[in-house]
């Protein structure tokens, strides 16, 4: 069987070295030394000033909405993982969907202003597959209408724009460090901001709102992570360059093998680096995609219709709405297997099966 993704695991001994220290200290959670060390190392690796390590990417989004004290409507994308929308609803706000750009697959900034009302408080854009949104346009719109901006960078670890971290944009940016991501801490997330005052507020929120053992500063939540998760993050960080390079090799092999496929890929931001987090292909029609999916599954290969269906048409707790481009793309897109342990031979097999469907 070839899954769509598989977690990277470092050599077991590297992880166990960190565990021995945990046993000696008996400090298991509540921002212990490994969690603090991971924050420092990630700030250095990503080239950003302020960062908090939290429970997961969903909690990071909820904390972002809470910290900005958002109320009312938040403009967002229907082409994303469910947590982007559910976090908005969970925090008492209303997601307002705007269709995507057919090339980047990110929220179309040219359609945002038409969705702004007197109740709009923010824009929440997803960097789909790690591909940066048109942040310059989004932030011009936000400034014009006095709106906050949050970026869901769940897929965007390590991406830069003109050498600057993608997480250095917006009022707040978040990232997922879930086991399925190219860099993970088993479960985990990050929240980033340029504003040190906002960072301090988020630090209170992460720890129940505590300001000392007997005082409270904010309405908080348990957004902390454990030393065991931080240990995995520290061990994996030592392999991030190798992970990136291997994914690049596999991606380029797919590109070569599928060069004659009647399909396209999302157009990447022209000034951004690639992190090779996913390998999405957009077929000419849904029939071809479904035949390909069935062929792969019949051979023990599990690609994923990511993202399908559109969040604007499937969630029971939001108003459903047809989105021309989102609905079309969602019906034709397929993410192929991509992970560190995937072999060139397996990429070739997957590619041959896909081409066989097209040619037959």
C-alpha positions as semicolon CSV with decimal commas, in nm:
position;residue;x (nm);y (nm);z (nm)
1;X;0,000;0,000;0,000
2;X;0,114;0,354;-0,079
3;X;-0,065;0,616;0,137
4;X;-0,107;0,979;0,036
5;X;0,129;1,078;0,319
6;X;0,341;0,919;0,588
7;X;0,501;1,091;0,890
8;X;0,876;1,142;0,893
9;X;1,036;0,984;1,198
10;X;1,396;1,056;1,303
11;X;1,629;0,777;1,416
12;X;1,476;0,640;1,735
13;X;1,792;0,701;1,935
14;X;1,781;1,075;1,861
15;X;1,433;1,100;2,007
16;X;1,519;0,883;2,308
17;X;1,805;1,117;2,402
18;X;1,550;1,388;2,466
19;X;1,326;1,147;2,659
20;X;1,598;1,067;2,912
21;X;1,609;1,434;3,007
22;X;1,232;1,444;3,049
23;X;1,250;1,148;3,290
24;X;1,520;1,320;3,496
25;X;1,337;1,652;3,518
26;X;0,984;1,510;3,542
27;X;0,867;1,829;3,374
28;X;0,618;1,698;3,122
29;X;0,420;2,000;3,005
30;X;0,354;2,369;3,090
31;X;0,625;2,503;2,857
32;X;0,919;2,304;2,985
33;X;1,278;2,350;2,866
34;X;1,232;2,147;2,545
35;X;0,925;2,346;2,441
36;X;1,108;2,672;2,510
37;X;1,414;2,548;2,321
38;X;1,198;2,448;2,026
39;X;1,044;2,795;2,011
40;X;1,389;2,956;2,004
41;X;1,520;2,720;1,737
42;X;1,211;2,762;1,519
43;X;1,237;3,142;1,538
44;X;1,595;3,114;1,420
45;X;1,515;2,861;1,148
46;X;1,219;3,056;1,013
47;X;1,379;3,398;1,055
48;X;1,100;3,555;1,259
49;X;1,101;3,752;1,583
50;X;0,795;3,623;1,767
51;X;0,650;3,273;1,779
52;X;0,446;3,059;2,017
53;X;0,437;2,680;2,015
54;X;0,082;2,558;2,080
55;X;-0,131;2,244;2,092
56;X;-0,222;2,229;1,723
57;X;-0,300;2,443;1,420
58;X;-0,671;2,462;1,499
59;X;-0,609;2,599;1,848
60;X;-0,370;2,848;1,687
61;X;-0,650;2,979;1,465
62;X;-0,893;3,000;1,756
63;X;-0,636;3,184;1,966
64;X;-0,574;3,427;1,678
65;X;-0,942;3,513;1,648
66;X;-0,975;3,549;2,026
67;X;-0,662;3,762;2,064
68;X;-0,779;4,005;1,796
69;X;-1,118;4,025;1,972
70;X;-1,301;3,965;1,645
71;X;-1,678;3,982;1,628
72;X;-1,907;3,959;1,329
73;X;-1,813;3,838;0,982
74;X;-1,477;3,702;0,871
75;X;-1,414;3,674;0,498
76;X;-1,244;3,346;0,413
77;X;-1,193;3,076;0,153
78;X;-1,413;2,771;0,090
79;X;-1,110;2,580;-0,047
80;X;-0,929;2,478;0,271
81;X;-0,932;2,223;0,550
82;X;-1,244;2,238;0,766
83;X;-1,056;2,390;1,064
84;X;-1,028;2,723;0,882
85;X;-1,405;2,765;0,889
86;X;-1,488;2,575;1,207
87;X;-1,247;2,792;1,408
88;X;-1,436;3,100;1,295
89;X;-1,770;2,952;1,401
90;X;-1,627;2,814;1,725
91;X;-1,521;3,166;1,823
92;X;-1,869;3,305;1,761
93;X;-1,802;3,468;1,425
94;X;-1,956;3,404;1,083
95;X;-1,748;3,283;0,788
96;X;-1,826;3,465;0,464
97;X;-1,694;3,270;0,168
98;X;-1,526;3,430;-0,131
99;X;-1,441;3,225;-0,439
100;X;-1,084;3,131;-0,524
101;X;-0,848;3,230;-0,802
102;X;-0,842;2,950;-1,060
103;X;-0,464;2,961;-1,095
104;X;-0,329;2,990;-0,740
105;X;-0,633;2,822;-0,577
106;X;-0,612;3,083;-0,300
107;X;-0,884;3,330;-0,207
108;X;-0,936;3,573;-0,497
109;X;-0,854;3,921;-0,363
110;X;-1,046;4,079;-0,652
111;X;-1,368;3,939;-0,505
112;X;-1,311;4,035;-0,143
113;X;-1,439;4,393;-0,143
114;X;-1,776;4,288;-0,282
115;X;-1,821;4,066;0,026
116;X;-1,739;4,337;0,282
117;X;-2,029;4,461;0,493
118;X;-2,061;4,674;0,805
119;X;-2,025;4,351;1,004
120;X;-1,695;4,247;0,847
121;X;-1,409;4,244;1,097
122;X;-1,132;4,043;0,931
123;X;-0,998;3,846;0,637
124;X;-0,869;3,493;0,695
125;X;-0,678;3,356;0,396
126;X;-0,526;3,010;0,355
127;X;-0,194;2,958;0,181
128;X;-0,326;2,653;-0,005
129;X;-0,064;2,374;-0,031
130;X;0,183;2,634;0,105
131;X;0,135;2,860;-0,198
132;X;0,124;3,220;-0,068
133;X;-0,191;3,426;-0,105
134;X;-0,176;3,761;-0,282
135;X;-0,093;3,922;0,051
136;X;-0,005;4,263;-0,090
137;X;-0,356;4,307;-0,231
138;X;-0,528;4,151;0,069
139;X;-0,350;4,380;0,312
140;X;-0,423;4,690;0,102
141;X;-0,792;4,600;0,116
142;X;-0,771;4,535;0,489
143;X;-0,604;4,870;0,553
144;X;-0,862;5,052;0,340
145;X;-1,152;4,899;0,533
146;X;-0,985;4,880;0,876
147;X;-0,991;4,500;0,889
148;X;-0,764;4,252;1,064
149;X;-0,578;3,985;0,865
150;X;-0,505;3,628;0,969
151;X;-0,323;3,380;0,747
152;X;-0,377;3,008;0,785
153;X;-0,033;2,877;0,694
154;X;-0,099;2,516;0,795
155;X;0,084;2,396;0,482
156;X;0,340;2,674;0,455
157;X;0,626;2,578;0,688
158;X;0,952;2,713;0,549
159;X;0,806;2,914;0,261
160;X;0,961;3,255;0,199
161;X;0,874;3,551;-0,024
162;X;1,174;3,744;-0,150
163;X;1,369;3,579;0,131
164;X;1,120;3,684;0,401
165;X;0,919;3,428;0,598
166;X;0,559;3,386;0,488
167;X;0,470;3,400;0,859
168;X;0,586;3,761;0,878
169;X;0,267;3,889;0,712
170;X;-0,074;3,984;0,844
171;X;-0,171;4,063;1,201
172;X;-0,129;3,695;1,284
173;X;-0,016;3,383;1,100
174;X;-0,061;3,022;1,205
175;X;0,094;2,690;1,109
176;X;0,014;2,324;1,171
177;X;0,280;2,083;1,293
178;X;0,054;1,779;1,267
179;X;0,210;1,441;1,186
180;X;0,091;1,466;0,824
181;X;0,289;1,784;0,760
182;X;0,638;1,798;0,608
183;X;0,772;1,914;0,947
184;X;0,586;1,790;1,252
185;X;0,588;1,752;1,629
186;X;0,332;1,467;1,618
187;X;0,062;1,716;1,722
188;X;0,140;2,084;1,735
189;X;0,096;2,429;1,594
190;X;0,253;2,772;1,574
191;X;0,118;3,124;1,601
192;X;0,323;3,420;1,483
193;X;0,291;3,799;1,503
194;X;0,515;4,102;1,456
195;X;0,341;4,278;1,746
196;X;0,512;4,208;2,084
197;X;0,204;4,331;2,275
198;X;-0,017;4,089;2,085
199;X;0,236;3,813;2,148
200;X;0,218;3,877;2,522
201;X;-0,160;3,857;2,509
202;X;-0,141;3,528;2,322
203;X;0,103;3,390;2,579
204;X;-0,156;3,458;2,850
205;X;-0,432;3,304;2,639
206;X;-0,224;2,989;2,581
207;X;-0,200;2,924;2,956
208;X;-0,558;2,970;3,078
209;X;-0,506;3,347;3,105
210;X;-0,277;3,311;3,407
211;X;-0,059;3,606;3,504
212;X;0,121;3,444;3,795
213;X;-0,003;3,166;4,025
214;X;-0,299;3,361;4,166
215;X;-0,392;3,617;3,901
216;X;-0,553;3,623;3,558
217;X;-0,487;3,862;3,272
218;X;-0,701;3,725;2,987
219;X;-0,975;3,480;2,903
220;X;-0,754;3,182;2,832
221;X;-0,750;2,827;2,706
222;X;-0,519;2,530;2,748
223;X;-0,315;2,585;2,432
224;X;0,014;2,446;2,563
225;X;0,201;2,147;2,426
226;X;0,402;1,872;2,596
227;X;0,773;1,806;2,627
228;X;0,727;1,479;2,439
229;X;0,591;1,662;2,137
230;X;0,864;1,925;2,160
231;X;1,123;1,647;2,170
232;X;0,996;1,515;1,838
233;X;1,006;1,868;1,697
234;X;1,368;1,916;1,805
235;X;1,471;1,579;1,664
236;X;1,292;1,641;1,333
237;X;1,432;1,992;1,295
238;X;1,777;1,842;1,251
239;X;1,651;1,665;0,939
240;X;1,450;1,946;0,780
241;X;1,699;2,013;0,500
242;X;1,707;1,644;0,405
243;X;1,326;1,629;0,416
244;X;1,302;1,933;0,190
245;X;1,558;1,800;-0,055
246;X;1,396;1,456;-0,081
247;X;1,051;1,608;-0,142
248;X;1,204;1,829;-0,409
249;X;1,355;1,526;-0,583
250;X;1,024;1,339;-0,573
251;X;0,831;1,643;-0,696
252;X;1,066;1,691;-0,989
253;X;1,034;1,321;-1,074
254;X;0,655;1,354;-1,083
255;X;0,696;1,661;-1,305
256;X;0,914;1,465;-1,547
257;X;0,698;1,152;-1,553
258;X;0,370;1,342;-1,590
259;X;0,485;1,602;-1,841
260;X;0,247;1,458;-2,105
261;X;-0,052;1,433;-1,871
262;X;-0,353;1,642;-1,972
263;X;-0,366;1,818;-1,639
264;X;-0,228;2,125;-1,465
265;X;-0,081;2,227;-1,132
266;X;-0,155;2,536;-0,922
267;X;0,048;2,839;-1,030
268;X;0,296;2,914;-0,753
269;X;0,355;3,269;-0,625
270;X;0,627;3,410;-0,852
271;X;0,841;3,548;-0,567
272;X;0,802;3,258;-0,326
273;X;1,013;2,955;-0,248
274;X;0,860;2,608;-0,269
275;X;0,838;2,376;0,030
276;X;0,707;2,073;-0,164
277;X;0,437;2,004;0,093
278;X;0,190;1,852;-0,157
279;X;0,167;1,735;-0,516
280;X;-0,177;1,844;-0,645
281;X;-0,287;1,792;-1,004
282;X;-0,597;1,940;-1,165
283;X;-0,749;1,713;-1,430
284;X;-0,935;1,844;-1,733
285;X;-1,262;1,704;-1,602
286;X;-1,400;1,519;-1,299
287;X;-1,459;1,199;-1,497
288;X;-1,088;1,165;-1,573
289;X;-1,000;1,238;-1,212
290;X;-1,242;0,977;-1,079
291;X;-1,116;0,712;-1,322
292;X;-0,760;0,789;-1,216
293;X;-0,850;0,774;-0,848
294;X;-1,020;0,437;-0,896
295;X;-0,720;0,301;-1,089
296;X;-0,478;0,408;-0,818
297;X;-0,695;0,270;-0,538
298;X;-0,729;-0,058;-0,726
299;X;-0,351;-0,085;-0,713
300;X;-0,320;-0,002;-0,344
301;X;-0,231;0,364;-0,398
302;X;-0,429;0,616;-0,200
303;X;-0,434;0,965;-0,346
304;X;-0,667;1,221;-0,188
305;X;-0,930;1,460;-0,316
306;X;-0,786;1,750;-0,121
307;X;-0,994;1,970;-0,085
308;X;-1,330;1,814;-0,161
309;X;-1,606;1,905;-0,124
310;X;-1,609;2,283;-0,095
311;X;-1,659;2,406;0,260
312;X;-1,927;2,640;0,126
313;X;-2,147;2,346;0,025
314;X;-2,089;2,081;0,292
315;X;-2,077;2,223;0,645
316;X;-2,403;2,186;0,841
317;X;-2,331;2,488;1,059
318;X;-2,278;2,751;0,787
319;X;-2,495;2,890;0,512
320;X;-2,438;2,687;0,194
321;X;-2,339;2,871;-0,119
322;X;-2,230;2,766;-0,467
323;X;-1,887;2,891;-0,571
324;X;-1,822;2,857;-0,941
325;X;-1,444;2,817;-0,941
326;X;-1,411;2,640;-0,607
327;X;-1,678;2,385;-0,696
328;X;-1,515;2,322;-1,033
329;X;-1,160;2,285;-0,899
330;X;-1,272;2,068;-0,607
331;X;-1,435;1,826;-0,850
332;X;-1,115;1,783;-1,055
333;X;-0,821;1,802;-0,816
334;X;-0,621;1,514;-0,671
335;X;-0,320;1,515;-0,438
336;X;-0,072;1,238;-0,514
337;X;0,135;1,052;-0,253
338;X;0,431;1,258;-0,134
339;X;0,646;1,185;0,170
340;X;1,009;1,135;0,268
341;X;1,010;0,754;0,241
342;X;0,839;0,746;-0,098
343;X;1,076;0,603;-0,357
344;X;1,149;0,706;-0,713
345;X;1,025;0,362;-0,822
346;X;0,693;0,424;-0,649
347;X;0,661;0,768;-0,811
348;X;0,723;0,603;-1,147
349;X;0,459;0,337;-1,077
350;X;0,202;0,598;-0,974
351;X;0,279;0,807;-1,279
352;X;0,254;0,513;-1,520
353;X;-0,086;0,416;-1,382
354;X;-0,213;0,775;-1,419
355;X;-0,089;0,792;-1,779
356;X;-0,238;0,450;-1,854
357;X;-0,583;0,581;-1,763
358;X;-0,538;0,880;-1,992
359;X;-0,398;0,683;-2,286
360;X;-0,649;0,400;-2,267
